[in-house]
Coordinates of C-alpha atoms in Angstrom, one line a residue:
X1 CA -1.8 19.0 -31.3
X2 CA 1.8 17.8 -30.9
X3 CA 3.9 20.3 -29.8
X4 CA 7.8 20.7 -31.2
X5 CA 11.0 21.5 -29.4
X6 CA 11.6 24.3 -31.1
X7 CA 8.1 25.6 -29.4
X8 CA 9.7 25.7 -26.0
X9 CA 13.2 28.0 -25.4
X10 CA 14.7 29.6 -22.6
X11 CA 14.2 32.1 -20.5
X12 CA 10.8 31.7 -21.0
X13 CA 10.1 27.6 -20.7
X14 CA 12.5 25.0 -19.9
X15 CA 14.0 23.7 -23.3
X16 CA 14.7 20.3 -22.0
X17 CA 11.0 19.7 -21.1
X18 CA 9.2 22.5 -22.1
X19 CA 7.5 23.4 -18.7
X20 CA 7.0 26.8 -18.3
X21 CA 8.9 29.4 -15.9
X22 CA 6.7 31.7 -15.2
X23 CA 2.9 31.9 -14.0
X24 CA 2.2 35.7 -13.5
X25 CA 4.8 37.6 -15.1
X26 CA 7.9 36.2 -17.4
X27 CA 11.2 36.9 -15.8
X28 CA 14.6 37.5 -17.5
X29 CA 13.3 38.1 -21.3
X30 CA 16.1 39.8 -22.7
X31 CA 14.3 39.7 -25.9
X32 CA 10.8 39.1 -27.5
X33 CA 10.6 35.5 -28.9
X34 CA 7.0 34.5 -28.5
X35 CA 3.5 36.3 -29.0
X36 CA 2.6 36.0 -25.5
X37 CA 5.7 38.4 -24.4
X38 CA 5.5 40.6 -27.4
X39 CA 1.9 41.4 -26.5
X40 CA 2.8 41.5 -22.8
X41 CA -0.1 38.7 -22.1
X42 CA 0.7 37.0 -18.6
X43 CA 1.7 33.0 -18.6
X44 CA -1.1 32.8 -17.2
X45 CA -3.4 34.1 -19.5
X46 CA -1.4 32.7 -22.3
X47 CA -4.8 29.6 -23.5
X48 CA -2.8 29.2 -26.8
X49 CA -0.5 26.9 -25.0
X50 CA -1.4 24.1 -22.7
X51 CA 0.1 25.7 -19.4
X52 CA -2.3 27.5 -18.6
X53 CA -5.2 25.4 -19.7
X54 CA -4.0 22.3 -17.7
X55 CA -3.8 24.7 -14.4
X56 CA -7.3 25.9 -15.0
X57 CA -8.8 23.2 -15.8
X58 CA -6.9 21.5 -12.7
X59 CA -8.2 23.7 -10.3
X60 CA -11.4 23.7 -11.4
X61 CA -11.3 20.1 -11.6
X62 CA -10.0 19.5 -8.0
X63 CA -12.7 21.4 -6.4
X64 CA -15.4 20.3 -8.1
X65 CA -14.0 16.3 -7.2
X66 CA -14.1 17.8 -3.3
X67 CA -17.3 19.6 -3.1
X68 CA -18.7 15.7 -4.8
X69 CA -16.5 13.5 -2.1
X70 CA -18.0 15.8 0.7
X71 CA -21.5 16.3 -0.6
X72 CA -23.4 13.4 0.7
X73 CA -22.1 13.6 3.9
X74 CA -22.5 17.2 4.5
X75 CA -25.9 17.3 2.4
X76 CA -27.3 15.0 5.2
X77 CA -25.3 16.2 8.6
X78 CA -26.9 19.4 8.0
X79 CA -30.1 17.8 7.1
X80 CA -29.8 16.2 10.3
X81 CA -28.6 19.3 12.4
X82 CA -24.6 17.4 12.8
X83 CA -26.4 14.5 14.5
X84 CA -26.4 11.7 11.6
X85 CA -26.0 8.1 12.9
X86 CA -22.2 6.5 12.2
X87 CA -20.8 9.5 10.9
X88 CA -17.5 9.0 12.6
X89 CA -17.6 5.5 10.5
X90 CA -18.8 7.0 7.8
X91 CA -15.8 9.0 7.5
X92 CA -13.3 6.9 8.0
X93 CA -14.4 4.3 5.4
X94 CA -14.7 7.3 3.1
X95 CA -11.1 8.2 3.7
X96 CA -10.1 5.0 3.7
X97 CA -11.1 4.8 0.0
X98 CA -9.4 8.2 -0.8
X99 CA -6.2 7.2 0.7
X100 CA -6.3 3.9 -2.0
X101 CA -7.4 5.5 -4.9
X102 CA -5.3 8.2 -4.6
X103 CA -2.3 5.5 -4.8
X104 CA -3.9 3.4 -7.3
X105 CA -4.8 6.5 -9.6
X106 CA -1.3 8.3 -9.2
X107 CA -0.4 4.6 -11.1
X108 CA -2.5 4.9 -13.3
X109 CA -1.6 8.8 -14.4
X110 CA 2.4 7.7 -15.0
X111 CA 0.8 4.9 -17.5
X112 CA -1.9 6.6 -19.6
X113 CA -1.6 10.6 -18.7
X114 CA -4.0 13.2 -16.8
X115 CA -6.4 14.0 -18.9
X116 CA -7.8 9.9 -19.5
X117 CA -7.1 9.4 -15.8
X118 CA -9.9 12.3 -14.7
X119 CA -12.2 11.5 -17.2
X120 CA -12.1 7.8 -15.3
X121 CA -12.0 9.1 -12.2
X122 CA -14.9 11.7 -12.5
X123 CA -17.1 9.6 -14.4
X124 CA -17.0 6.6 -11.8
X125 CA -16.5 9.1 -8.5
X126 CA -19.9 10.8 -9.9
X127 CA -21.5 7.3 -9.6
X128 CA -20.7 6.4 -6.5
X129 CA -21.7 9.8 -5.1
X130 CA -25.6 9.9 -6.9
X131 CA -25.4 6.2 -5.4
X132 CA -24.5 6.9 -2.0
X133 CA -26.9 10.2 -1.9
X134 CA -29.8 7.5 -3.2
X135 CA -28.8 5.4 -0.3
X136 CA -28.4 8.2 2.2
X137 CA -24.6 7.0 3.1
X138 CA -26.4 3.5 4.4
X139 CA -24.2 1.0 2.3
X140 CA -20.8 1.2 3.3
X141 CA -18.8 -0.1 0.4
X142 CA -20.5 3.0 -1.6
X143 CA -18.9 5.2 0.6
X144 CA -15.7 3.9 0.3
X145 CA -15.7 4.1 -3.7
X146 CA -16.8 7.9 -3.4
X147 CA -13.3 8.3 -2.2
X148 CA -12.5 7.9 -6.2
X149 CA -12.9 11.6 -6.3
X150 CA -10.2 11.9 -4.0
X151 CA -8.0 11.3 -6.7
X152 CA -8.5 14.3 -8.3
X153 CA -6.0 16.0 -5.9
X154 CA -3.0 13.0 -7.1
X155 CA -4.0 14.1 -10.6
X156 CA -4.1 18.2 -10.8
X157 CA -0.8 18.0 -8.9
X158 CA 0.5 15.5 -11.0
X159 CA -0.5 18.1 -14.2
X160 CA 0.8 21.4 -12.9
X161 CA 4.0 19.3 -12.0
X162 CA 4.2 18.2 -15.4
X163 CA 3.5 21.7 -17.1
X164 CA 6.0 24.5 -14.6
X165 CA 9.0 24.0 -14.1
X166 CA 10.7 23.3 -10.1
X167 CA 11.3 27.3 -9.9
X168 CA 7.0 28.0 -9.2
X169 CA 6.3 24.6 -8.1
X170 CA 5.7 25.8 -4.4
X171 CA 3.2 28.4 -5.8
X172 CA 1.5 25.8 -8.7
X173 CA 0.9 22.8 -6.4
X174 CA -0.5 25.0 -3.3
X175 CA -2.8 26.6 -5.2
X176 CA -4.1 23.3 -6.3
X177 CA -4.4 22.4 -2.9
X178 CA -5.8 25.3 -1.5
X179 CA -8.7 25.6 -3.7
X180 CA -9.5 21.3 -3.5
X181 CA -10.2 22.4 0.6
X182 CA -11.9 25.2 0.2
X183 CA -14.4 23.2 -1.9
X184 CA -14.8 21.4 1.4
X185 CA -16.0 24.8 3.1
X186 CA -18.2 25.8 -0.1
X187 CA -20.1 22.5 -0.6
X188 CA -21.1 22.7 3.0
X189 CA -22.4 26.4 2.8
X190 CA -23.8 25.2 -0.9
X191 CA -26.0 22.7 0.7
X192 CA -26.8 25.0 3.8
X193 CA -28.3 27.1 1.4
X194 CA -30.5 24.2 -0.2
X195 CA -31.8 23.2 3.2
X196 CA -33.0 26.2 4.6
X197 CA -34.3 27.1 1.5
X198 CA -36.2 23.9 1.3
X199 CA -34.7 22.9 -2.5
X200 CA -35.4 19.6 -3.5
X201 CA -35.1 19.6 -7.1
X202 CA -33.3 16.9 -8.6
X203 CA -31.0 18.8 -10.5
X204 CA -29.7 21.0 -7.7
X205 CA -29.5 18.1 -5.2
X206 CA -27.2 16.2 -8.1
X207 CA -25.4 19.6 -9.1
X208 CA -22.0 18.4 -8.1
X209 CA -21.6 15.5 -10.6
X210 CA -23.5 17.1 -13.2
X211 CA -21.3 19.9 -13.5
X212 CA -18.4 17.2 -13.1
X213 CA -19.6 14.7 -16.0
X214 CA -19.9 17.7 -18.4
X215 CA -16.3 19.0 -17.5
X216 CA -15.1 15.6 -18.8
X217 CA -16.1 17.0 -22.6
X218 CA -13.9 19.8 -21.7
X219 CA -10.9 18.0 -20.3
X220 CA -11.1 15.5 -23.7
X221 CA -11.5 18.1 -26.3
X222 CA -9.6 20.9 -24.8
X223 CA -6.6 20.1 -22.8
X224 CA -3.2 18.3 -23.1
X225 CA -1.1 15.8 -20.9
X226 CA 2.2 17.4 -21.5
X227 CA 3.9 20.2 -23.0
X228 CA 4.0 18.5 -26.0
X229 CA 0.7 16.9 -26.4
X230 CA -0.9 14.1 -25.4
X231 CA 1.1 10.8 -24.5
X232 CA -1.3 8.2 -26.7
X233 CA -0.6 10.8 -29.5
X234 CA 3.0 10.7 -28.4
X235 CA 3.2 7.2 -28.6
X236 CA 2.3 6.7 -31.5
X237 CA 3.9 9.1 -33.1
X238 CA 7.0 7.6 -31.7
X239 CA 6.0 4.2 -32.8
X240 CA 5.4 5.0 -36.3
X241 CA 8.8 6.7 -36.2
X242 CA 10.4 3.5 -34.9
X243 CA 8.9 1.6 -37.1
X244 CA 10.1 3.4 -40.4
X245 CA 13.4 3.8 -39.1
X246 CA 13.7 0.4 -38.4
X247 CA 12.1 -0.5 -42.3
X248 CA 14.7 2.3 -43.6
X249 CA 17.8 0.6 -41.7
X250 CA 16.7 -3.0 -43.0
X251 CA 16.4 -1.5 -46.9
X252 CA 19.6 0.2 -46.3
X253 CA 21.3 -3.1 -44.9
X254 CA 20.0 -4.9 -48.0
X255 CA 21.6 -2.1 -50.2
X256 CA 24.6 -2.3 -48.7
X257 CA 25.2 -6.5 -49.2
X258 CA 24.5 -6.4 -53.0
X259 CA 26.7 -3.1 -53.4
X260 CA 30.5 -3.5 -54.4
X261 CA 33.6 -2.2 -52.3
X262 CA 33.3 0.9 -53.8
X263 CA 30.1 2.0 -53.1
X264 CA 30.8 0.8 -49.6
X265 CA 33.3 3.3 -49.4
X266 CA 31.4 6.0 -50.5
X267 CA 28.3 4.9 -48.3
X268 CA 30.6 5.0 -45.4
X269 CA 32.0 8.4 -46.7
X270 CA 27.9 9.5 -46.5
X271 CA 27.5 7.6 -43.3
X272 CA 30.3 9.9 -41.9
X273 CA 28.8 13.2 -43.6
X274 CA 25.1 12.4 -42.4
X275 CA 27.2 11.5 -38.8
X276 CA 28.6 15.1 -38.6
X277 CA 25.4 16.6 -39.7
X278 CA 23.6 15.1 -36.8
X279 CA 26.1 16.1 -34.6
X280 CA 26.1 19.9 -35.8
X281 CA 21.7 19.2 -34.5
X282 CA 23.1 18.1 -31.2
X283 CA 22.5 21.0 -28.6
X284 CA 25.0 20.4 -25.4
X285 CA 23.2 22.3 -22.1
X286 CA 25.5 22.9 -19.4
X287 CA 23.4 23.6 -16.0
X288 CA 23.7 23.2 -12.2
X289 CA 21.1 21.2 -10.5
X290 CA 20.1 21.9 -7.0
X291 CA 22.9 20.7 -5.2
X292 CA 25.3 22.7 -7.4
X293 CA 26.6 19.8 -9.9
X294 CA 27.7 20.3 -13.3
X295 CA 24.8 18.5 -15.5
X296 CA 25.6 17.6 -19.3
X297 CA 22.8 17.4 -21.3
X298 CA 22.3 16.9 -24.9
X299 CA 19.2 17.6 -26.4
X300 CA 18.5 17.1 -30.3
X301 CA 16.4 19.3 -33.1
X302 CA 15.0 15.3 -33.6
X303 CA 12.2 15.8 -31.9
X304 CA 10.9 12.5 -32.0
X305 CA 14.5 11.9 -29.5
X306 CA 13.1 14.0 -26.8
X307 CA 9.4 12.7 -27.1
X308 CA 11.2 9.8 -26.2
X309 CA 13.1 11.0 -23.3
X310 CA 9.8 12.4 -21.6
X311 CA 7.9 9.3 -22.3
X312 CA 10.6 7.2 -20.4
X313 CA 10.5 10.2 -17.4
X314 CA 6.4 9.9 -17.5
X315 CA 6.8 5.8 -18.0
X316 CA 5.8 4.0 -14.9
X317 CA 8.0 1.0 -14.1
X318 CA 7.7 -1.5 -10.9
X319 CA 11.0 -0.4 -9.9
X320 CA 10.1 3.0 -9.6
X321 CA 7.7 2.0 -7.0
X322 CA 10.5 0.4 -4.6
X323 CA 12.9 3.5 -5.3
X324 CA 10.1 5.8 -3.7
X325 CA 10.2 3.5 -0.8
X326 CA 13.8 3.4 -0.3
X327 CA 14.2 7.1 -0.8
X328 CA 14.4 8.3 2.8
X329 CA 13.9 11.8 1.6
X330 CA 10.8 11.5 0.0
X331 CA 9.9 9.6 2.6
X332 CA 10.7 12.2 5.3
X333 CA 8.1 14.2 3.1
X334 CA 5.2 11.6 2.9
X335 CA 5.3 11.3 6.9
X336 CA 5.3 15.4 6.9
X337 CA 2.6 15.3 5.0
X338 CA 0.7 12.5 7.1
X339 CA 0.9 15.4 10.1
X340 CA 0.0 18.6 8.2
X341 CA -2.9 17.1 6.2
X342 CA -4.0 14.4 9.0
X343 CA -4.1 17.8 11.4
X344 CA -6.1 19.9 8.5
X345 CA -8.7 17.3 8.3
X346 CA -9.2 16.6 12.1
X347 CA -9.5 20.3 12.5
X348 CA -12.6 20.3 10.0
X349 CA -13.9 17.2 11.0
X350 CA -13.7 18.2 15.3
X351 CA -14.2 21.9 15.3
X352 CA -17.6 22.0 16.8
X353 CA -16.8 19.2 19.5
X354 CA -13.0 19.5 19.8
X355 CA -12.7 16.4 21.8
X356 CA -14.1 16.9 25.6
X357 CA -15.4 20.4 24.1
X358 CA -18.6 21.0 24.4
X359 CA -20.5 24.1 22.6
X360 CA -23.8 24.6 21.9
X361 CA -23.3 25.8 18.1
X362 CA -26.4 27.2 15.6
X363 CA -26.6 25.3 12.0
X364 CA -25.3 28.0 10.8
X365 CA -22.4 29.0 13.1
X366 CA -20.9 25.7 12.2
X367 CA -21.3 26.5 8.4
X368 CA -19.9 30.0 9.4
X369 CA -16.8 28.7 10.9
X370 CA -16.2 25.7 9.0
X371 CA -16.3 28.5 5.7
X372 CA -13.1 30.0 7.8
X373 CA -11.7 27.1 7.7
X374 CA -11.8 26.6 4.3
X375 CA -11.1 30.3 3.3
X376 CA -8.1 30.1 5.5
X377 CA -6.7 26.7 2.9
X378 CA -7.7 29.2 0.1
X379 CA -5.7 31.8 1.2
X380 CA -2.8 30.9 3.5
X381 CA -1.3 27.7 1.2
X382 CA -0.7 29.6 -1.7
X383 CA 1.5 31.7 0.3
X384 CA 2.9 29.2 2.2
X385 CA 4.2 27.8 -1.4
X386 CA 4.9 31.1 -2.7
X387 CA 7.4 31.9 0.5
X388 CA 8.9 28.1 -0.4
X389 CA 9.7 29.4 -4.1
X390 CA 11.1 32.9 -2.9
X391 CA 13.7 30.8 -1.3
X392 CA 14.2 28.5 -3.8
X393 CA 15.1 31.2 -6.0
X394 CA 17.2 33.0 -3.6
X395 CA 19.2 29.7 -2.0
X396 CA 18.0 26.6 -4.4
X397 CA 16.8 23.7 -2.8
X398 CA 18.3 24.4 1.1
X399 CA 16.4 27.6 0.8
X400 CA 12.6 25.4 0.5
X401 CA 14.0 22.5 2.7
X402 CA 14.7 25.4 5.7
X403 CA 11.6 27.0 5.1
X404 CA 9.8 24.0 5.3
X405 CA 11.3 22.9 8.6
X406 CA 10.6 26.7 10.0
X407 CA 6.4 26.4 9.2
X408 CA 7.0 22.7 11.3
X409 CA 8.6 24.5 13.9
X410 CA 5.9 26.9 14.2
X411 CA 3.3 24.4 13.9
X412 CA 4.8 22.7 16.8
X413 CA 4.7 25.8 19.2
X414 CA 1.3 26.7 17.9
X415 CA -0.1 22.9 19.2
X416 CA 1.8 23.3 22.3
X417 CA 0.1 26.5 23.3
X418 CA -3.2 24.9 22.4
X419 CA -2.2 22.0 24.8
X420 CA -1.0 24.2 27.7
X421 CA -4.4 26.6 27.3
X422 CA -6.5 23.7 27.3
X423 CA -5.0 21.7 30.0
X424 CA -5.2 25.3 32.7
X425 CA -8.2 26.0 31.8
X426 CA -9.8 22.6 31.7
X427 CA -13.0 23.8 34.3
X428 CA -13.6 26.5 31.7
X429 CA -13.9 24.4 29.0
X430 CA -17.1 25.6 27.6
X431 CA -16.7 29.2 28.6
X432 CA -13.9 29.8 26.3
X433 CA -14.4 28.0 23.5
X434 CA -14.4 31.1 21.8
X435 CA -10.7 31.5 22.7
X436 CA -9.4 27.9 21.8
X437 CA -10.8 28.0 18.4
X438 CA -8.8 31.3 17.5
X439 CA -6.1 29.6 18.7
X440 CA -7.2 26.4 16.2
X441 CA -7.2 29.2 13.4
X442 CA -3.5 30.2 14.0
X443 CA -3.0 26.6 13.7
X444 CA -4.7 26.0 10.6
X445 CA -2.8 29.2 8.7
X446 CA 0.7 27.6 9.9
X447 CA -0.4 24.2 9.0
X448 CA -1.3 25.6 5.7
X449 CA 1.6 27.4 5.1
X450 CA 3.1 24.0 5.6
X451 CA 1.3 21.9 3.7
X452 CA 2.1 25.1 0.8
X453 CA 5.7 23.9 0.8
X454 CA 5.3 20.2 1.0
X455 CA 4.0 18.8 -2.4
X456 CA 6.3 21.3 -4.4
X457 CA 9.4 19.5 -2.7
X458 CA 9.2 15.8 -3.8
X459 CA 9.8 16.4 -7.7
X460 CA 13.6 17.7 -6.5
X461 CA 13.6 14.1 -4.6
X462 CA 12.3 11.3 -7.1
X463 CA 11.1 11.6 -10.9
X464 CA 8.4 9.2 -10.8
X465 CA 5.6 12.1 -10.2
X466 CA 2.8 9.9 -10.0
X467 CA 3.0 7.3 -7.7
X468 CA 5.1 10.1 -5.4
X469 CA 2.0 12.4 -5.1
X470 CA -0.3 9.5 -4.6
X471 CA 1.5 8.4 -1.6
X472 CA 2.2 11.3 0.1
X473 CA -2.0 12.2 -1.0
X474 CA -2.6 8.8 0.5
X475 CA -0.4 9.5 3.7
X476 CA -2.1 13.0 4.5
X477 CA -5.8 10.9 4.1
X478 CA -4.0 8.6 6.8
X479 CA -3.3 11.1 9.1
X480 CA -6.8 12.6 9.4
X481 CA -8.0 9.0 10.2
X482 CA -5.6 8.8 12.8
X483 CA -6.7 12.3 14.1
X484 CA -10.2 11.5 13.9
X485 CA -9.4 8.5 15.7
X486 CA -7.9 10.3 18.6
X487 CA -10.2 12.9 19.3
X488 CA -12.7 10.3 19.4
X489 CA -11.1 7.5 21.8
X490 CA -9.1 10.1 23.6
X491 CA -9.1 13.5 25.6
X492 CA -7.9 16.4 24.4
X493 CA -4.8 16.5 26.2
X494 CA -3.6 13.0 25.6
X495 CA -4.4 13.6 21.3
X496 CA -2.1 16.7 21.7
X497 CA 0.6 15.1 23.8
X498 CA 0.4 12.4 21.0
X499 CA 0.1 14.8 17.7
X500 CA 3.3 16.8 19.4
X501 CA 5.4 14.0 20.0
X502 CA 5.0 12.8 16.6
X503 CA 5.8 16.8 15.7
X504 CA 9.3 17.0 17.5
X505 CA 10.2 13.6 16.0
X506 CA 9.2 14.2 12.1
X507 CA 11.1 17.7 12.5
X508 CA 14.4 15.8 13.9
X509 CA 14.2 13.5 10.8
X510 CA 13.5 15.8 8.3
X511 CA 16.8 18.0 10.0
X512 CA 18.9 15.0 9.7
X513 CA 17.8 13.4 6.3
X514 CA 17.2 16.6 4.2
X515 CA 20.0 19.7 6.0

C-alpha cells in the first residue's frame, strides 16, 4: 500500500515525514481528524497504519534474532554445567561477527529498506545457527556468521527510527533494546528447561529459527518500510513518474517548435497560470529545530515530491559514511555506547566468576541470576529512554544530552564503589559474593538507564540512520570483547581501574563536544 501525504497531519504525525508523535496516548488533538482518535484507540494499538506494526513486529523480531545468536552457546554451557572447552573464544569470534554484520547490514538497510534486510538476515542467521548447533560450536567460521542475527538490533532500531518521530525516540529505541537482552536471559532459562527435562526432540532443540523463518512470511506480507510504503514500491512509483513527466515535457517541447508566436504567448500565459496553481499546492512550514533555528520548509500536495525527499533522506551515499566519521558528536555517542553495552555484556558473560571471584553456583542459580539480568534490560532501559524524552520535551535536545551525561555520572560512581569494595575486602572474596553482585545489579539498572538514552540521540546528530546505528551497534559488541578480554587477562582491580578511567574520560568528551 502506498501511503499519501495527506494521510499524515499534525498534531498527530509529523507532516513532513509522516512518523508518528505519539505511542501510548495522542497529545495536543485539538480536534478529531483520524479514526484512531475519534474512537479513542491508542497509537499503539492503531494496526491499520504501519507504526505500530513495524514496532511489533521489531520487537518481536529482535528477540527472537537474540534468543537464536545465544542459543548454541548457552544450549551447550548448560549442557555442560558452564564448563564447555573455548568458550571464552567462542565468544569473541561470535561477537566479532556481530560487530561486522551489524555495520554491513545497517548498509544494507539505507539501500533496500527493513523489511528485505530481515528477511536476509533471518533467513541466513537461522543457518548458521542449525549449523553451528550440528557442529556443537566446533567450527569457528560458523560461529562468526551466527553473529548475522546480530543485526537484527541495527535493523528494529533502524524501523522504529524511521516510523516516530525525535519526540518518543528515547522510549521507541529502548524498548527495542531492552527486549533484544532480555532474549539473552530467556533463551538461557528456555534451554534450562529442555535439559533438565531431558527434551531432545528436533523441533524443540531448532525452535528458535523455526519460529524465526516463519516470521519472515509475516514481515513480507504484513509490514511496511516507511510511513509511506515500501521503498522498491516507492521507487518505482517515482520512476514511472519521472519517466512520464519527462515523455510529457519532450511532447510539449515538440508542440511548442511547430506552434506560431501566438500560441507561444498564450502557452506562456498557461505556463504562468499552471505556475501559480502549483504555487497555491506549496505548503510553507515554519518550525524550530533543536537548537532553536528558524527552519523553512516547503512541502507539496505532489506527493510523488515528497516520496522523493524521503528516498534521498533513506538513500545511502559513500559520503555519508565519511560524514559519520568526521562528526565528533556522533562519535562522542558511538564510544558511549562502546562503555555501556561493552559493560552490559561483560556483566552477563562474568557474573558467576567475576574475575578472581570464585563461587560455587548451582545450574540453576546461574540461570536464576543471569534471568535478573536480563529482566533488569527489560525493565530499567525503557525508562532510562523514557526519562531521556521527558526532557526532551521539557528543554529539547540539552534536556537528553544532560540527562545522558547524569546516568554516565552515576555509572561512574556506581563502578568506583564496586572497585573500592572489592579491593577492602579482597580476603573475603568468596564470602561476600553475595554483596558484590547486588552491587553489579545497581550497576546494570544505571548502565541500562544509559544505554536507554543513547541510541535515541544520534538521529538529532546525522541523517544517515543506517550506517549510524550499525556503528554505534558494532562499537557496543566491541566493548564487551574488550571487557571480556579484561576480566580474563586481568584482576579485578586492574579491569575496574581500566573501565573507570575510560568512564571519566568519555564523560569529559561528551561535556565538551555535546554542552
Amino acid at each position: 500500500m502506498i501511503w499519501e501525504l495527506k494521510d499524515w497531519q499534525e498534531p498527530c504525525y509529523n507532516s513532513s515525514n509522516g512518523r508518528c508523535k505519539a505511542l501510548f496516548k495522542w497529545n495536543n488533538t485539538n480536534k478529531f481528524i483520524y479514526e484512531e482518535t475519534t474512537n479513542i484507540v491508542s497509537p499503539i494499538l492503531s494496526f491499520k497504519r504501519p507504526h505500530s506494526r513495524a514496532l511489533y513486529y521489531s520487537l518481536l523480531n529482535i528477540i527472537l534474532t537474540f534468543m537464536g545468536l545465544f542459543h548454541p552457546i548457552s544450549y551447550y554451557l548448560i549442557k555442560n554445567n558452564f564448563d564447555f572447552a573455548n568458550t571464552t573464544i567462542i565468544l569473541i569470534i561470535q561477537l566479532s561477527g556481530s560487530a561486522f554484520f551489524r555495520i554491513l547490514f545497517g548498509i544494507i538497510c539505507d539501500k533496500i529498506g527493513c523489511r528485505l534486510t530481515y528477511i536476509f538476515i533471518i533467513l541466513f542467521g537461522s543457518l548458521f545457527g542449525i549449523l553451528n548447533i550440528i557442529y556443537e560450536l566446533k567450527i569457528y567460521v560458523l560461529c562468526f556468521f551466527l553473529g548475522i542475527l546480530s543485526a537484527g538490533f541495527t535493523i528494529s532500531e533502524i524501523w522504529v527510527i524511521t516510523m516516530f518521530d525525535k519526540n518518543i525516540l528515547g522510549l521507541t529505541t529502548s524498548l527495542i533494546g531492552g527486549i533484544g537482552n532480555f532474549g539473552i536471559g530467556l533463551i538461557y532459562y528456555i534451554n534450562y528447561l529442555i535439559h533438565t527435562n531431558k527434551i531432545d526432540y528436533i523441533v524443540v532443540i531448532y525452535f528458535p529459527y523455526i519460529l524465526l523463518i516463519i516470521n519472515t512470511f509475516l514481515i513480507y506480507y504484513f509490514t511496511d518500510d516507511t510511513p509511506y510504503g515500501n521503498i522498491s514500491k516507492l521507487k518505482k512509483l517515482y520512476l514511472n513518474n519521472l519517466k512520464s513527466e519527462n515523455e510529457n515535457q519532450n511532447d510539449n517541447d515538440n508542440d511548442n517548435d511547430n506552434d506560431n508566436d501566438n500560441d507561444n504567448d498564450n502557452d506562456n500565459d498557461n505556463d504562468n497560470d499552471n505556475d501559480n496553481d502549483n504555487d497555491n499546492d506549496i505548503d510553507v512550514n515554519i518550525f524550530v529545530d533543536d537548537l532553536d533555528n528558524t527552519i523553512y520548509s516547503y512541502y507539496t500536495n505532489d506527493n510523488n515530491i515528497n516520496i522523493q525527499r524521503m528516498q534521498n533522506d533513506l538513500h545511502f551515499k559513500k559520503e555519508n559514511i565519511i560524514s559519520i566519521i568526521k562528526n565528533v558528536k556522533i562519535l562522542s555517542i558511538i564510544f558511549t555506547y562502546l562503555l555501556s553495552f561493552g559493560l552490559e555484556i561483560t556483566l552477563y558473560t562474568n557474573f558467576q566468576k567475576n574475575g578472581t571471584i570464585k563461587h560455587k553456583l548451582t545450574l540453576e542459580r546461574k540461570i536464576q541470576i543471569l534471568f535478573v539480568f536480563s529482566i533488569i534490560n527489560l525493565i530499567a532501559r525503557p525508562i532510562g529512554g523514557y526519562i531521556s524524552d521527558i526532557n526532551y520535551s521539557k528543554f529539547k535536545i540539552i534536556g537528553k544530552i544532560k540527562t545522558y551525561i547524569i546516568f554516565q555520572l552515576l555509572l561512574l560512581i556506581n563502578n568506583i564503589y564496586l572497585q573500592y569494595y572489592i579491593n577492602n575486602n579482597n580476603d573475603l572474596i568468596n564470602e561476600l559474593f553475595i554483596n558484590i553482585l547486588i552491587i553489579k545489579i545497581f550497576i546494570s539498572i544505571i548502565n541500562n538507564f544509559l544505554q536507554g538514552s543513547i541510541i535515541g540521540l544520534i538521529p538529532h546528530f546525522n541523517d544517515n540512520i543506517g550506517a549510524s546505528i550499525g556503528i554505534a551497534g558494532a562499537f557496543g559488541i566491541l566493548g564487551g570483547i574488550i571487557g571480556n578480554i579484561l576480566f580474563k587477562y586481568y584482576s579485578n582491580f586492574i579491569a575496574l581501574t581500566i573501565i573507570n578511567g575510560y568512564t571519566i574520560v568519555i564523560i569529559i568528551i561528551n561535556v565538551i563536544i555535546l554542552l
